[in-house]
Amino acid sequence: MKIAIASGKGGTGKTFFSVNLAHSLDRELLLLDCDVEEPNVNLFLKGELVEQRDSTLLVPQVDLDLCDGCRVCADFCQFNAIAVIRGVPLIFEDLCHGCGGCTLFCPQKAMDDTPHKIGVISHYHKGKISLIEGRLDVGKALAVPVIRDVKGDKEVAKHPLVILDAPPGTSCPVVWSLSGCDLAILVTEGTPFGLHDLKLAVETVREVGIPFGVVVNRDGLGDERVVTYCQEENIPVVGKIPNDREIATLYAQGKIVVDELPHYRALFTQIWENIASLAKGGRYERVQ
Amino acid sequence: MRVAFTAGGESLDSPFDNRFGRAEKFIIYDTESDTFEVLDNTQNLQAVQGAGVQSAQHIIDSKVDELVTGNLGPKAAKIIFAAGILVYQAKAETVSEALAMYKSKAIKPLKEPTVEEHWV
């Protein structure tokens, strides 16, 4: 089973929830850090680095001996990554999305796709938890290919349980993270911003077409509108995590809350049962 | 000599656009005949990325010899310089004001881009 932990709003506690859920389960599992613009799962896991490789994008290179300056490549490119000046293509690697269309359609076969490094994929391990982290290089704009490399890693298929920490927001990197998952958990908070962005996230997950539930983090903050909205929309609230200063203190120290405070381990176990029954399409006990 | 001016409208009284990549129009002035034509650039206002690249290609394809604009980013500059087009930087309210500066040689050609990427 592949579960994505997502949210509309940033800072609602996706990573907190992912990491603590993983630790509460006490079983072999794989975490995927798909928040490639600021991956932080390993700040908490503190796993040992096992393996590292580059994440690359295939960008075209032109053989000027073969190129006749016909401009098919520049006309094809939807990302304005190619200009043809005095019959010579100029390629802007930073604008290229690596679709391969220019290479495919070049009548002279003058273009060749070459790997262009945009990030790093790292494998970490600690206890029963494995982690694959994607990290986009500073100055690079395209998160999706790095996420693709994380999710496409050959390790992923070997794990019966995968928990994916998605990036915030509702744009392409989020859609790409959610796609192919069996279930999404949207982490939110009971504030007006939390509700506003939850609605956007709900629209996105519905578009992706996977079942989902909501976790209300920092419960007690704000008001009841998030819960009312979920009831109205028939969205299961699979868990509520209290707005507890002790959690914030431990989290700020990079500690795993379920390892430090047993009653939170019990809460996460309960939430996991709700998630598991949601995944089976069954009923679940609402966490009060 | 065909000189392109970045413009917010279709006449010489139009506002002079400080931006190159996302200028609405280019007014292309012919210094020999003292006439001008208008080149639409609105497709670029919607471009997700690479507006400067497209605009540069656009004016090169329109056989422009020189360009007068407010600012030029690094990618557009690379293309424009490769095409051998001279670029003048002007601070003007209207196209006719920028044209007067160009004609009186009050502005000098650029050798480098004037701004970083995505400056607006």
mmCIF file of C-alpha atoms in Angstrom:
data_model
loop_
_atom_site.group_PDB
_atom_site.id
_atom_site.type_symbol
_atom_site.label_atom_id
_atom_site.label_comp_id
_atom_site.label_asym_id
_atom_site.label_seq_id
_atom_site.Cartn_x
_atom_site.Cartn_y
_atom_site.Cartn_z
ATOM 1 C CA MET A 1 0.000 0.000 0.000
ATOM 2 C CA LYS A 2 1.238 3.465 -0.937
ATOM 3 C CA ILE A 3 -0.054 6.336 1.205
ATOM 4 C CA ALA A 4 0.612 9.987 0.358
ATOM 5 C CA ILE A 5 0.680 12.538 3.162
ATOM 6 C CA ALA A 6 -0.273 15.860 1.619
ATOM 7 C CA SER A 7 -1.816 19.225 2.493
ATOM 8 C CA GLY A 8 -2.839 22.360 0.727
ATOM 9 C CA LYS A 9 -1.211 24.699 3.183
ATOM 10 C CA GLY A 10 2.456 24.417 4.063
ATOM 11 C CA GLY A 11 3.475 23.970 7.684
ATOM 12 C CA THR A 12 0.427 21.977 8.764
ATOM 13 C CA GLY A 13 2.540 18.993 9.834
ATOM 14 C CA LYS A 14 2.947 16.650 6.850
ATOM 15 C CA THR A 15 6.465 15.669 7.794
ATOM 16 C CA PHE A 16 5.596 15.495 11.490
ATOM 17 C CA PHE A 17 2.733 13.162 10.681
ATOM 18 C CA SER A 18 4.683 11.028 8.166
ATOM 19 C CA VAL A 19 7.677 10.518 10.435
ATOM 20 C CA ASN A 20 5.663 9.812 13.578
ATOM 21 C CA LEU A 21 3.262 7.496 11.772
ATOM 22 C CA ALA A 22 6.243 5.556 10.395
ATOM 23 C CA HIS A 23 7.782 5.239 13.877
ATOM 24 C CA SER A 24 4.517 4.241 15.520
ATOM 25 C CA LEU A 25 4.037 1.258 13.218
ATOM 26 C CA ASP A 26 7.027 -0.800 14.334
ATOM 27 C CA ARG A 27 7.274 -2.627 11.009
ATOM 28 C CA GLU A 28 9.392 -2.600 7.867
ATOM 29 C CA LEU A 29 8.379 0.280 5.648
ATOM 30 C CA LEU A 30 9.652 2.792 3.140
ATOM 31 C CA LEU A 31 9.352 6.561 3.479
ATOM 32 C CA LEU A 32 9.584 8.729 0.356
ATOM 33 C CA ASP A 33 10.515 12.372 0.819
ATOM 34 C CA CYS A 34 8.943 13.987 -2.242
ATOM 35 C CA ASP A 35 9.143 17.522 -0.864
ATOM 36 C CA VAL A 36 12.238 17.877 -3.025
ATOM 37 C CA GLU A 37 12.541 21.648 -2.675
ATOM 38 C CA GLU A 38 13.088 21.280 1.048
ATOM 39 C CA PRO A 39 13.311 17.627 2.049
ATOM 40 C CA ASN A 40 13.430 17.325 5.828
ATOM 41 C CA VAL A 41 12.331 13.796 6.757
ATOM 42 C CA ASN A 42 15.894 12.757 7.523
ATOM 43 C CA LEU A 43 16.287 15.603 10.014
ATOM 44 C CA PHE A 44 14.004 13.479 12.204
ATOM 45 C CA LEU A 45 14.797 9.955 11.023
ATOM 46 C CA LYS A 46 18.566 10.579 11.287
ATOM 47 C CA GLY A 47 19.134 7.565 9.079
ATOM 48 C CA GLU A 48 22.441 6.336 7.770
ATOM 49 C CA LEU A 49 23.242 7.177 4.153
ATOM 50 C CA VAL A 50 23.244 3.960 2.152
ATOM 51 C CA GLU A 51 23.349 5.099 -1.447
ATOM 52 C CA GLN A 52 23.319 8.297 -3.482
ATOM 53 C CA ARG A 53 22.898 9.092 -7.167
ATOM 54 C CA ASP A 54 22.170 12.051 -9.420
ATOM 55 C CA SER A 55 18.707 12.919 -10.587
ATOM 56 C CA THR A 56 18.905 14.000 -14.203
ATOM 57 C CA LEU A 57 16.792 15.510 -16.928
ATOM 58 C CA LEU A 58 17.436 14.644 -20.586
ATOM 59 C CA VAL A 59 18.098 17.876 -22.450
ATOM 60 C CA PRO A 60 18.968 18.116 -26.133
ATOM 61 C CA GLN A 61 22.383 18.773 -27.587
ATOM 62 C CA VAL A 62 22.766 19.754 -31.204
ATOM 63 C CA ASP A 63 25.236 18.363 -33.687
ATOM 64 C CA LEU A 64 25.873 21.475 -35.766
ATOM 65 C CA ASP A 65 27.330 19.414 -38.621
ATOM 66 C CA LEU A 66 23.949 17.739 -39.072
ATOM 67 C CA CYS A 67 21.666 20.683 -38.203
ATOM 68 C CA ASP A 68 20.296 22.622 -41.167
ATOM 69 C CA GLY A 69 18.582 25.296 -39.036
ATOM 70 C CA CYS A 70 15.059 24.215 -40.033
ATOM 71 C CA ARG A 71 13.581 25.287 -36.649
ATOM 72 C CA VAL A 72 11.300 22.296 -36.188
ATOM 73 C CA CYS A 73 12.768 21.946 -32.676
ATOM 74 C CA ALA A 74 12.127 25.571 -31.664
ATOM 75 C CA ASP A 75 8.611 25.533 -33.115
ATOM 76 C CA PHE A 76 7.838 22.319 -31.254
ATOM 77 C CA CYS A 77 9.148 23.467 -27.868
ATOM 78 C CA GLN A 78 6.252 24.627 -25.668
ATOM 79 C CA PHE A 79 8.676 25.865 -23.023
ATOM 80 C CA ASN A 80 10.582 28.370 -25.174
ATOM 81 C CA ALA A 81 13.805 26.539 -24.430
ATOM 82 C CA ILE A 82 15.135 26.765 -27.989
ATOM 83 C CA ALA A 83 15.742 29.777 -30.207
ATOM 84 C CA VAL A 84 17.253 29.519 -33.675
ATOM 85 C CA ILE A 85 19.554 32.395 -34.533
ATOM 86 C CA ARG A 86 21.204 32.625 -37.957
ATOM 87 C CA GLY A 87 20.356 28.966 -38.488
ATOM 88 C CA VAL A 88 21.919 27.839 -35.216
ATOM 89 C CA PRO A 89 19.776 26.505 -32.358
ATOM 90 C CA LEU A 90 20.497 28.011 -28.951
ATOM 91 C CA ILE A 91 19.309 25.750 -26.136
ATOM 92 C CA PHE A 92 18.402 27.044 -22.678
ATOM 93 C CA GLU A 93 18.792 24.034 -20.407
ATOM 94 C CA ASP A 94 17.094 25.781 -17.485
ATOM 95 C CA LEU A 95 13.876 26.114 -19.488
ATOM 96 C CA CYS A 96 13.884 22.544 -20.855
ATOM 97 C CA HIS A 97 11.343 20.151 -19.353
ATOM 98 C CA GLY A 98 13.025 17.123 -20.894
ATOM 99 C CA CYS A 99 10.036 16.055 -22.978
ATOM 100 C CA GLY A 100 12.266 14.826 -25.808
ATOM 101 C CA GLY A 101 10.015 16.217 -28.548
ATOM 102 C CA CYS A 102 12.730 18.216 -30.281
ATOM 103 C CA THR A 103 14.956 15.157 -30.554
ATOM 104 C CA LEU A 104 12.066 13.032 -31.752
ATOM 105 C CA PHE A 105 10.954 15.415 -34.474
ATOM 106 C CA CYS A 106 14.337 16.698 -35.707
ATOM 107 C CA PRO A 107 14.272 15.829 -39.440
ATOM 108 C CA GLN A 108 18.084 15.758 -39.627
ATOM 109 C CA LYS A 109 18.481 13.621 -36.479
ATOM 110 C CA ALA A 110 20.855 16.342 -35.313
ATOM 111 C CA MET A 111 19.678 16.326 -31.704
ATOM 112 C CA ASP A 112 20.681 13.977 -28.959
ATOM 113 C CA ASP A 113 19.321 13.779 -25.413
ATOM 114 C CA THR A 114 21.996 14.164 -22.776
ATOM 115 C CA PRO A 115 21.592 13.912 -18.985
ATOM 116 C CA HIS A 116 21.616 17.244 -17.158
ATOM 117 C CA LYS A 117 21.912 17.016 -13.363
ATOM 118 C CA ILE A 118 19.073 18.692 -11.473
ATOM 119 C CA GLY A 119 19.099 16.944 -8.122
ATOM 120 C CA VAL A 120 20.246 14.123 -5.864
ATOM 121 C CA ILE A 121 18.454 10.933 -4.807
ATOM 122 C CA SER A 122 19.613 9.568 -1.423
ATOM 123 C CA HIS A 123 18.796 6.309 0.322
ATOM 124 C CA TYR A 124 18.868 6.266 4.121
ATOM 125 C CA HIS A 125 18.208 3.506 6.567
ATOM 126 C CA LYS A 126 17.454 3.316 10.265
ATOM 127 C CA GLY A 127 15.976 0.357 12.134
ATOM 128 C CA LYS A 128 12.936 -0.868 10.273
ATOM 129 C CA ILE A 129 12.571 2.335 8.263
ATOM 130 C CA SER A 130 14.108 2.966 4.844
ATOM 131 C CA LEU A 131 13.974 6.417 3.289
ATOM 132 C CA ILE A 132 14.421 7.637 -0.259
ATOM 133 C CA GLU A 133 14.894 11.382 -0.391
ATOM 134 C CA GLY A 134 14.803 13.592 -3.476
ATOM 135 C CA ARG A 135 16.649 16.889 -3.307
ATOM 136 C CA LEU A 136 16.377 19.449 -6.092
ATOM 137 C CA ASP A 137 19.612 21.351 -6.768
ATOM 138 C CA VAL A 138 19.631 25.013 -5.758
ATOM 139 C CA GLY A 139 18.779 27.165 -8.766
ATOM 140 C CA LYS A 140 16.879 24.429 -10.609
ATOM 141 C CA ALA A 141 13.175 24.936 -11.184
ATOM 142 C CA LEU A 142 11.769 21.530 -12.065
ATOM 143 C CA ALA A 143 10.716 19.462 -9.060
ATOM 144 C CA VAL A 144 8.659 16.879 -10.954
ATOM 145 C CA PRO A 145 11.540 14.943 -12.587
ATOM 146 C CA VAL A 146 13.214 14.559 -9.170
ATOM 147 C CA ILE A 147 9.935 13.313 -7.662
ATOM 148 C CA ARG A 148 9.629 10.932 -10.612
ATOM 149 C CA ASP A 149 13.060 9.524 -9.809
ATOM 150 C CA VAL A 150 12.118 9.052 -6.130
ATOM 151 C CA LYS A 151 8.846 7.302 -6.915
ATOM 152 C CA GLY A 152 10.371 5.315 -9.769
ATOM 153 C CA ASP A 153 13.240 3.987 -7.651
ATOM 154 C CA LYS A 154 13.551 0.207 -7.928
ATOM 155 C CA GLU A 155 13.362 -0.087 -4.103
ATOM 156 C CA VAL A 156 9.769 1.194 -4.066
ATOM 157 C CA ALA A 157 8.254 -1.958 -5.556
ATOM 158 C CA LYS A 158 9.984 -4.121 -2.914
ATOM 159 C CA HIS A 159 8.110 -2.545 0.009
ATOM 160 C CA PRO A 160 4.552 -3.574 0.878
ATOM 161 C CA LEU A 161 4.066 -0.316 2.784
ATOM 162 C CA VAL A 162 5.203 3.044 1.420
ATOM 163 C CA ILE A 163 4.509 6.386 3.116
ATOM 164 C CA LEU A 164 5.086 9.370 0.856
ATOM 165 C CA ASP A 165 5.696 12.847 2.278
ATOM 166 C CA ALA A 166 4.342 15.140 -0.455
ATOM 167 C CA PRO A 167 5.234 18.778 -1.102
ATOM 168 C CA PRO A 168 2.730 21.441 0.010
ATOM 169 C CA GLY A 169 0.348 23.182 -2.368
ATOM 170 C CA THR A 170 -1.704 21.831 -5.232
ATOM 171 C CA SER A 171 0.551 22.264 -8.263
ATOM 172 C CA CYS A 172 2.292 19.731 -10.537
ATOM 173 C CA PRO A 173 4.732 18.365 -7.914
ATOM 174 C CA VAL A 174 1.768 17.537 -5.652
ATOM 175 C CA VAL A 175 -0.268 15.954 -8.432
ATOM 176 C CA TRP A 176 2.763 13.918 -9.435
ATOM 177 C CA SER A 177 3.306 12.818 -5.831
ATOM 178 C CA LEU A 178 -0.335 11.755 -5.375
ATOM 179 C CA SER A 179 -0.652 9.927 -8.685
ATOM 180 C CA GLY A 180 -0.408 6.172 -8.337
ATOM 181 C CA CYS A 181 -0.905 6.204 -4.553
ATOM 182 C CA ASP A 182 -3.652 4.066 -3.023
ATOM 183 C CA LEU A 183 -4.692 6.650 -0.486
ATOM 184 C CA ALA A 184 -4.007 10.244 0.531
ATOM 185 C CA ILE A 185 -4.082 11.768 3.983
ATOM 186 C CA LEU A 186 -4.516 15.520 3.987
ATOM 187 C CA VAL A 187 -3.016 17.144 7.054
ATOM 188 C CA THR A 188 -4.674 20.413 7.985
ATOM 189 C CA GLU A 189 -5.378 22.708 10.907
ATOM 190 C CA GLY A 190 -8.517 24.416 12.144
ATOM 191 C CA THR A 191 -7.554 27.900 11.017
ATOM 192 C CA PRO A 192 -9.119 29.901 8.163
ATOM 193 C CA PHE A 193 -5.950 29.366 6.098
ATOM 194 C CA GLY A 194 -6.015 25.675 6.940
ATOM 195 C CA LEU A 195 -9.606 25.380 5.753
ATOM 196 C CA HIS A 196 -9.069 27.449 2.621
ATOM 197 C CA ASP A 197 -6.103 25.398 1.485
ATOM 198 C CA LEU A 198 -7.714 22.120 2.536
ATOM 199 C CA LYS A 199 -10.524 22.832 0.085
ATOM 200 C CA LEU A 200 -7.967 23.286 -2.712
ATOM 201 C CA ALA A 201 -6.223 20.065 -1.703
ATOM 202 C CA VAL A 202 -9.548 18.198 -1.655
ATOM 203 C CA GLU A 203 -10.279 19.394 -5.201
ATOM 204 C CA THR A 204 -6.852 18.199 -6.285
ATOM 205 C CA VAL A 205 -7.120 14.731 -4.708
ATOM 206 C CA ARG A 206 -10.601 14.284 -6.161
ATOM 207 C CA GLU A 207 -9.175 15.126 -9.580
ATOM 208 C CA VAL A 208 -6.389 12.568 -9.078
ATOM 209 C CA GLY A 209 -9.128 10.138 -8.107
ATOM 210 C CA ILE A 210 -7.785 8.360 -5.029
ATOM 211 C CA PRO A 211 -9.562 7.844 -1.681
ATOM 212 C CA PHE A 212 -8.534 10.245 1.055
ATOM 213 C CA GLY A 213 -9.053 11.241 4.648
ATOM 214 C CA VAL A 214 -8.146 14.237 6.771
ATOM 215 C CA VAL A 215 -5.957 14.580 9.838
ATOM 216 C CA VAL A 216 -6.570 17.708 11.888
ATOM 217 C CA ASN A 217 -3.268 18.738 13.403
ATOM 218 C CA ARG A 218 -2.925 21.231 16.282
ATOM 219 C CA ASP A 219 -6.534 20.451 17.119
ATOM 220 C CA GLY A 220 -7.974 23.083 19.426
ATOM 221 C CA LEU A 221 -6.390 25.881 17.428
ATOM 222 C CA GLY A 222 -8.859 28.007 15.485
ATOM 223 C CA ASP A 223 -12.401 26.758 15.249
ATOM 224 C CA GLU A 224 -14.584 23.831 14.161
ATOM 225 C CA ARG A 225 -15.059 24.899 10.558
ATOM 226 C CA VAL A 226 -12.635 22.317 9.164
ATOM 227 C CA VAL A 227 -14.514 19.469 10.855
ATOM 228 C CA THR A 228 -17.886 20.893 9.761
ATOM 229 C CA TYR A 229 -16.600 21.157 6.193
ATOM 230 C CA CYS A 230 -15.417 17.530 6.270
ATOM 231 C CA GLN A 231 -18.814 16.380 7.561
ATOM 232 C CA GLU A 232 -20.616 18.334 4.848
ATOM 233 C CA GLU A 233 -18.348 16.911 2.172
ATOM 234 C CA ASN A 234 -18.480 13.404 3.601
ATOM 235 C CA ILE A 235 -14.719 13.358 4.089
ATOM 236 C CA PRO A 236 -13.521 11.027 6.865
ATOM 237 C CA VAL A 237 -11.498 12.699 9.605
ATOM 238 C CA VAL A 238 -9.138 9.844 10.478
ATOM 239 C CA GLY A 239 -7.395 11.620 13.315
ATOM 240 C CA LYS A 240 -7.001 14.696 15.459
ATOM 241 C CA ILE A 241 -3.675 15.596 17.011
ATOM 242 C CA PRO A 242 -3.958 18.100 19.853
ATOM 243 C CA ASN A 243 -2.353 21.519 19.840
ATOM 244 C CA ASP A 244 0.187 20.524 22.466
ATOM 245 C CA ARG A 245 3.236 22.607 23.308
ATOM 246 C CA GLU A 246 5.090 19.444 24.278
ATOM 247 C CA ILE A 247 4.804 18.158 20.702
ATOM 248 C CA ALA A 248 6.147 21.430 19.352
ATOM 249 C CA THR A 249 9.065 21.364 21.790
ATOM 250 C CA LEU A 250 10.066 17.804 20.903
ATOM 251 C CA TYR A 251 9.601 18.401 17.180
ATOM 252 C CA ALA A 252 11.757 21.523 17.328
ATOM 253 C CA GLN A 253 14.486 19.394 18.911
ATOM 254 C CA GLY A 254 14.255 16.962 15.993
ATOM 255 C CA LYS A 255 12.807 14.239 18.214
ATOM 256 C CA ILE A 256 10.217 11.591 17.389
ATOM 257 C CA VAL A 257 7.174 12.402 19.499
ATOM 258 C CA VAL A 258 5.746 8.848 19.545
ATOM 259 C CA ASP A 259 9.073 7.566 20.930
ATOM 260 C CA GLU A 260 9.112 10.179 23.710
ATOM 261 C CA LEU A 261 5.453 10.267 24.721
ATOM 262 C CA PRO A 262 3.642 6.896 24.847
ATOM 263 C CA HIS A 263 0.138 8.366 24.795
ATOM 264 C CA TYR A 264 0.887 9.818 21.378
ATOM 265 C CA ARG A 265 2.100 6.417 20.180
ATOM 266 C CA ALA A 266 -1.352 5.138 21.180
ATOM 267 C CA LEU A 267 -2.998 7.993 19.286
ATOM 268 C CA PHE A 268 -0.982 7.286 16.130
ATOM 269 C CA THR A 269 -1.805 3.567 16.430
ATOM 270 C CA GLN A 270 -5.476 4.504 16.524
ATOM 271 C CA ILE A 271 -5.094 6.808 13.527
ATOM 272 C CA TRP A 272 -3.302 4.035 11.647
ATOM 273 C CA GLU A 273 -6.230 1.685 12.284
ATOM 274 C CA ASN A 274 -8.559 4.318 10.852
ATOM 275 C CA ILE A 275 -6.320 4.738 7.812
ATOM 276 C CA ALA A 276 -6.122 0.978 7.302
ATOM 277 C CA SER A 277 -9.895 0.592 7.393
ATOM 278 C CA LEU A 278 -10.300 3.605 5.111
ATOM 279 C CA ALA A 279 -7.915 1.880 2.682
ATOM 280 C CA LYS A 280 -10.077 -1.220 2.768
ATOM 281 C CA GLY A 281 -13.096 0.955 2.061
ATOM 282 C CA GLY A 282 -14.574 -0.005 5.412
ATOM 283 C CA ARG A 283 -15.881 1.997 8.331
ATOM 284 C CA TYR A 284 -13.655 3.341 11.052
ATOM 285 C CA GLU A 285 -13.946 4.787 14.501
ATOM 286 C CA ARG A 286 -13.798 8.543 14.460
ATOM 287 C CA VAL A 287 -11.100 9.871 16.741
ATOM 288 C CA GLN A 288 -12.612 12.167 19.339
ATOM 289 C CA MET B 1 17.623 50.617 -40.381
ATOM 290 C CA ARG B 2 14.754 48.858 -38.600
ATOM 291 C CA VAL B 3 14.584 49.696 -34.902
ATOM 292 C CA ALA B 4 12.229 47.913 -32.462
ATOM 293 C CA PHE B 5 10.765 49.744 -29.470
ATOM 294 C CA THR B 6 8.937 47.916 -26.670
ATOM 295 C CA ALA B 7 5.467 49.464 -26.480
ATOM 296 C CA GLY B 8 2.180 49.293 -24.633
ATOM 297 C CA GLY B 9 0.120 50.316 -27.701
ATOM 298 C CA GLU B 10 0.095 50.774 -31.459
ATOM 299 C CA SER B 11 1.104 54.420 -31.914
ATOM 300 C CA LEU B 12 4.202 56.492 -31.190
ATOM 301 C CA ASP B 13 2.292 58.113 -28.314
ATOM 302 C CA SER B 14 1.916 54.719 -26.657
ATOM 303 C CA PRO B 15 3.643 54.055 -23.359
ATOM 304 C CA PHE B 16 7.202 52.833 -23.704
ATOM 305 C CA ASP B 17 7.382 49.398 -22.059
ATOM 306 C CA ASN B 18 10.216 48.932 -19.614
ATOM 307 C CA ARG B 19 10.062 45.155 -20.118
ATOM 308 C CA PHE B 20 11.344 43.269 -23.122
ATOM 309 C CA GLY B 21 10.034 39.703 -22.784
ATOM 310 C CA ARG B 22 6.543 40.619 -21.736
ATOM 311 C CA ALA B 23 6.072 43.803 -23.760
ATOM 312 C CA GLU B 24 2.629 43.859 -25.357
ATOM 313 C CA LYS B 25 3.793 45.203 -28.726
ATOM 314 C CA PHE B 26 6.920 46.096 -30.632
ATOM 315 C CA ILE B 27 6.853 49.260 -32.679
ATOM 316 C CA ILE B 28 9.312 48.773 -35.510
ATOM 317 C CA TYR B 29 10.514 52.089 -36.815
ATOM 318 C CA ASP B 30 12.162 52.414 -40.205
ATOM 319 C CA THR B 31 14.752 55.216 -40.019
ATOM 320 C CA GLU B 32 15.015 55.530 -43.798
ATOM 321 C CA SER B 33 11.332 56.038 -44.553
ATOM 322 C CA ASP B 34 10.360 57.502 -41.148
ATOM 323 C CA THR B 35 7.463 55.064 -40.971
ATOM 324 C CA PHE B 36 6.636 52.342 -38.488
ATOM 325 C CA GLU B 37 4.790 49.061 -38.217
ATOM 326 C CA VAL B 38 3.394 47.265 -35.185
ATOM 327 C CA LEU B 39 4.393 43.750 -34.183
ATOM 328 C CA ASP B 40 2.070 42.032 -31.773
ATOM 329 C CA ASN B 41 3.686 40.219 -28.849
ATOM 330 C CA THR B 42 0.589 39.391 -26.797
ATOM 331 C CA GLN B 43 1.054 35.614 -27.162
ATOM 332 C CA ASN B 44 4.045 36.138 -24.904
ATOM 333 C CA LEU B 45 2.127 37.845 -22.103
ATOM 334 C CA GLN B 46 0.669 34.413 -21.417
ATOM 335 C CA ALA B 47 3.905 32.439 -21.726
ATOM 336 C CA VAL B 48 4.552 30.378 -18.622
ATOM 337 C CA GLN B 49 8.266 30.731 -19.099
ATOM 338 C CA GLY B 50 10.823 31.807 -21.669
ATOM 339 C CA ALA B 51 9.024 35.022 -22.638
ATOM 340 C CA GLY B 52 12.362 36.733 -23.280
ATOM 341 C CA VAL B 53 13.502 33.888 -25.519
ATOM 342 C CA GLN B 54 10.304 34.046 -27.577
ATOM 343 C CA SER B 55 10.364 37.828 -27.837
ATOM 344 C CA ALA B 56 13.968 37.750 -28.995
ATOM 345 C CA GLN B 57 13.158 35.163 -31.640
ATOM 346 C CA HIS B 58 10.146 37.241 -32.639
ATOM 347 C CA ILE B 59 12.032 40.453 -33.332
ATOM 348 C CA ILE B 60 14.906 38.631 -35.038
ATOM 349 C CA ASP B 61 12.420 36.981 -37.378
ATOM 350 C CA SER B 62 11.017 40.433 -38.121
ATOM 351 C CA LYS B 63 14.416 41.495 -39.456
ATOM 352 C CA VAL B 64 15.102 44.100 -36.823
ATOM 353 C CA ASP B 65 18.581 45.689 -36.784
ATOM 354 C CA GLU B 66 18.431 47.476 -33.440
ATOM 355 C CA LEU B 67 16.347 47.372 -30.271
ATOM 356 C CA VAL B 68 15.395 50.043 -27.741
ATOM 357 C CA THR B 69 13.950 48.768 -24.482
ATOM 358 C CA GLY B 70 13.974 49.365 -20.738
ATOM 359 C CA ASN B 71 15.599 46.178 -19.554
ATOM 360 C CA LEU B 72 16.934 42.967 -21.004
ATOM 361 C CA GLY B 73 17.358 39.636 -19.185
ATOM 362 C CA PRO B 74 20.262 37.226 -19.652
ATOM 363 C CA LYS B 75 18.579 34.689 -21.947
ATOM 364 C CA ALA B 76 17.112 37.276 -24.300
ATOM 365 C CA ALA B 77 20.450 39.117 -24.258
ATOM 366 C CA LYS B 78 22.292 35.954 -25.289
ATOM 367 C CA ILE B 79 20.018 35.546 -28.318
ATOM 368 C CA ILE B 80 19.924 39.213 -29.287
ATOM 369 C CA PHE B 81 23.699 39.588 -29.041
ATOM 370 C CA ALA B 82 24.203 36.330 -30.992
ATOM 371 C CA ALA B 83 22.020 37.769 -33.738
ATOM 372 C CA GLY B 84 24.188 40.881 -33.845
ATOM 373 C CA ILE B 85 21.364 43.226 -32.900
ATOM 374 C CA LEU B 86 22.410 46.389 -31.076
ATOM 375 C CA VAL B 87 20.407 47.059 -27.913
ATOM 376 C CA TYR B 88 19.852 50.488 -26.390
ATOM 377 C CA GLN B 89 18.546 51.008 -22.893
ATOM 378 C CA ALA B 90 16.164 53.927 -22.514
ATOM 379 C CA LYS B 91 14.198 55.417 -19.654
ATOM 380 C CA ALA B 92 11.197 56.976 -21.314
ATOM 381 C CA GLU B 93 7.486 57.496 -20.793
ATOM 382 C CA THR B 94 6.404 57.146 -24.422
ATOM 383 C CA VAL B 95 7.725 55.493 -27.551
ATOM 384 C CA SER B 96 8.218 58.873 -29.256
ATOM 385 C CA GLU B 97 10.319 60.019 -26.303
ATOM 386 C CA ALA B 98 12.478 56.886 -26.611
ATOM 387 C CA LEU B 99 12.661 57.430 -30.380
ATOM 388 C CA ALA B 100 13.904 60.993 -29.853
ATOM 389 C CA MET B 101 16.623 59.727 -27.494
ATOM 390 C CA TYR B 102 17.629 57.124 -30.047
ATOM 391 C CA LYS B 103 17.738 59.627 -32.903
ATOM 392 C CA SER B 104 19.754 62.179 -30.932
ATOM 393 C CA LYS B 105 22.181 59.414 -29.871
ATOM 394 C CA ALA B 106 21.487 60.224 -26.223
ATOM 395 C CA ILE B 107 21.517 56.497 -25.420
ATOM 396 C CA LYS B 108 24.379 54.054 -25.864
ATOM 397 C CA PRO B 109 24.309 50.382 -26.905
ATOM 398 C CA LEU B 110 24.364 47.769 -24.135
ATOM 399 C CA LYS B 111 27.094 45.183 -23.812
ATOM 400 C CA GLU B 112 25.478 43.093 -21.052
ATOM 401 C CA PRO B 113 22.024 42.175 -19.786
ATOM 402 C CA THR B 114 20.625 44.857 -17.485
ATOM 403 C CA VAL B 115 18.661 42.624 -15.091
ATOM 404 C CA GLU B 116 18.575 39.158 -13.573
ATOM 405 C CA GLU B 117 16.042 36.602 -14.699
ATOM 406 C CA HIS B 118 12.411 37.070 -13.609
ATOM 407 C CA TRP B 119 13.039 40.599 -12.411
ATOM 408 C CA VAL B 120 9.401 41.671 -12.475
#
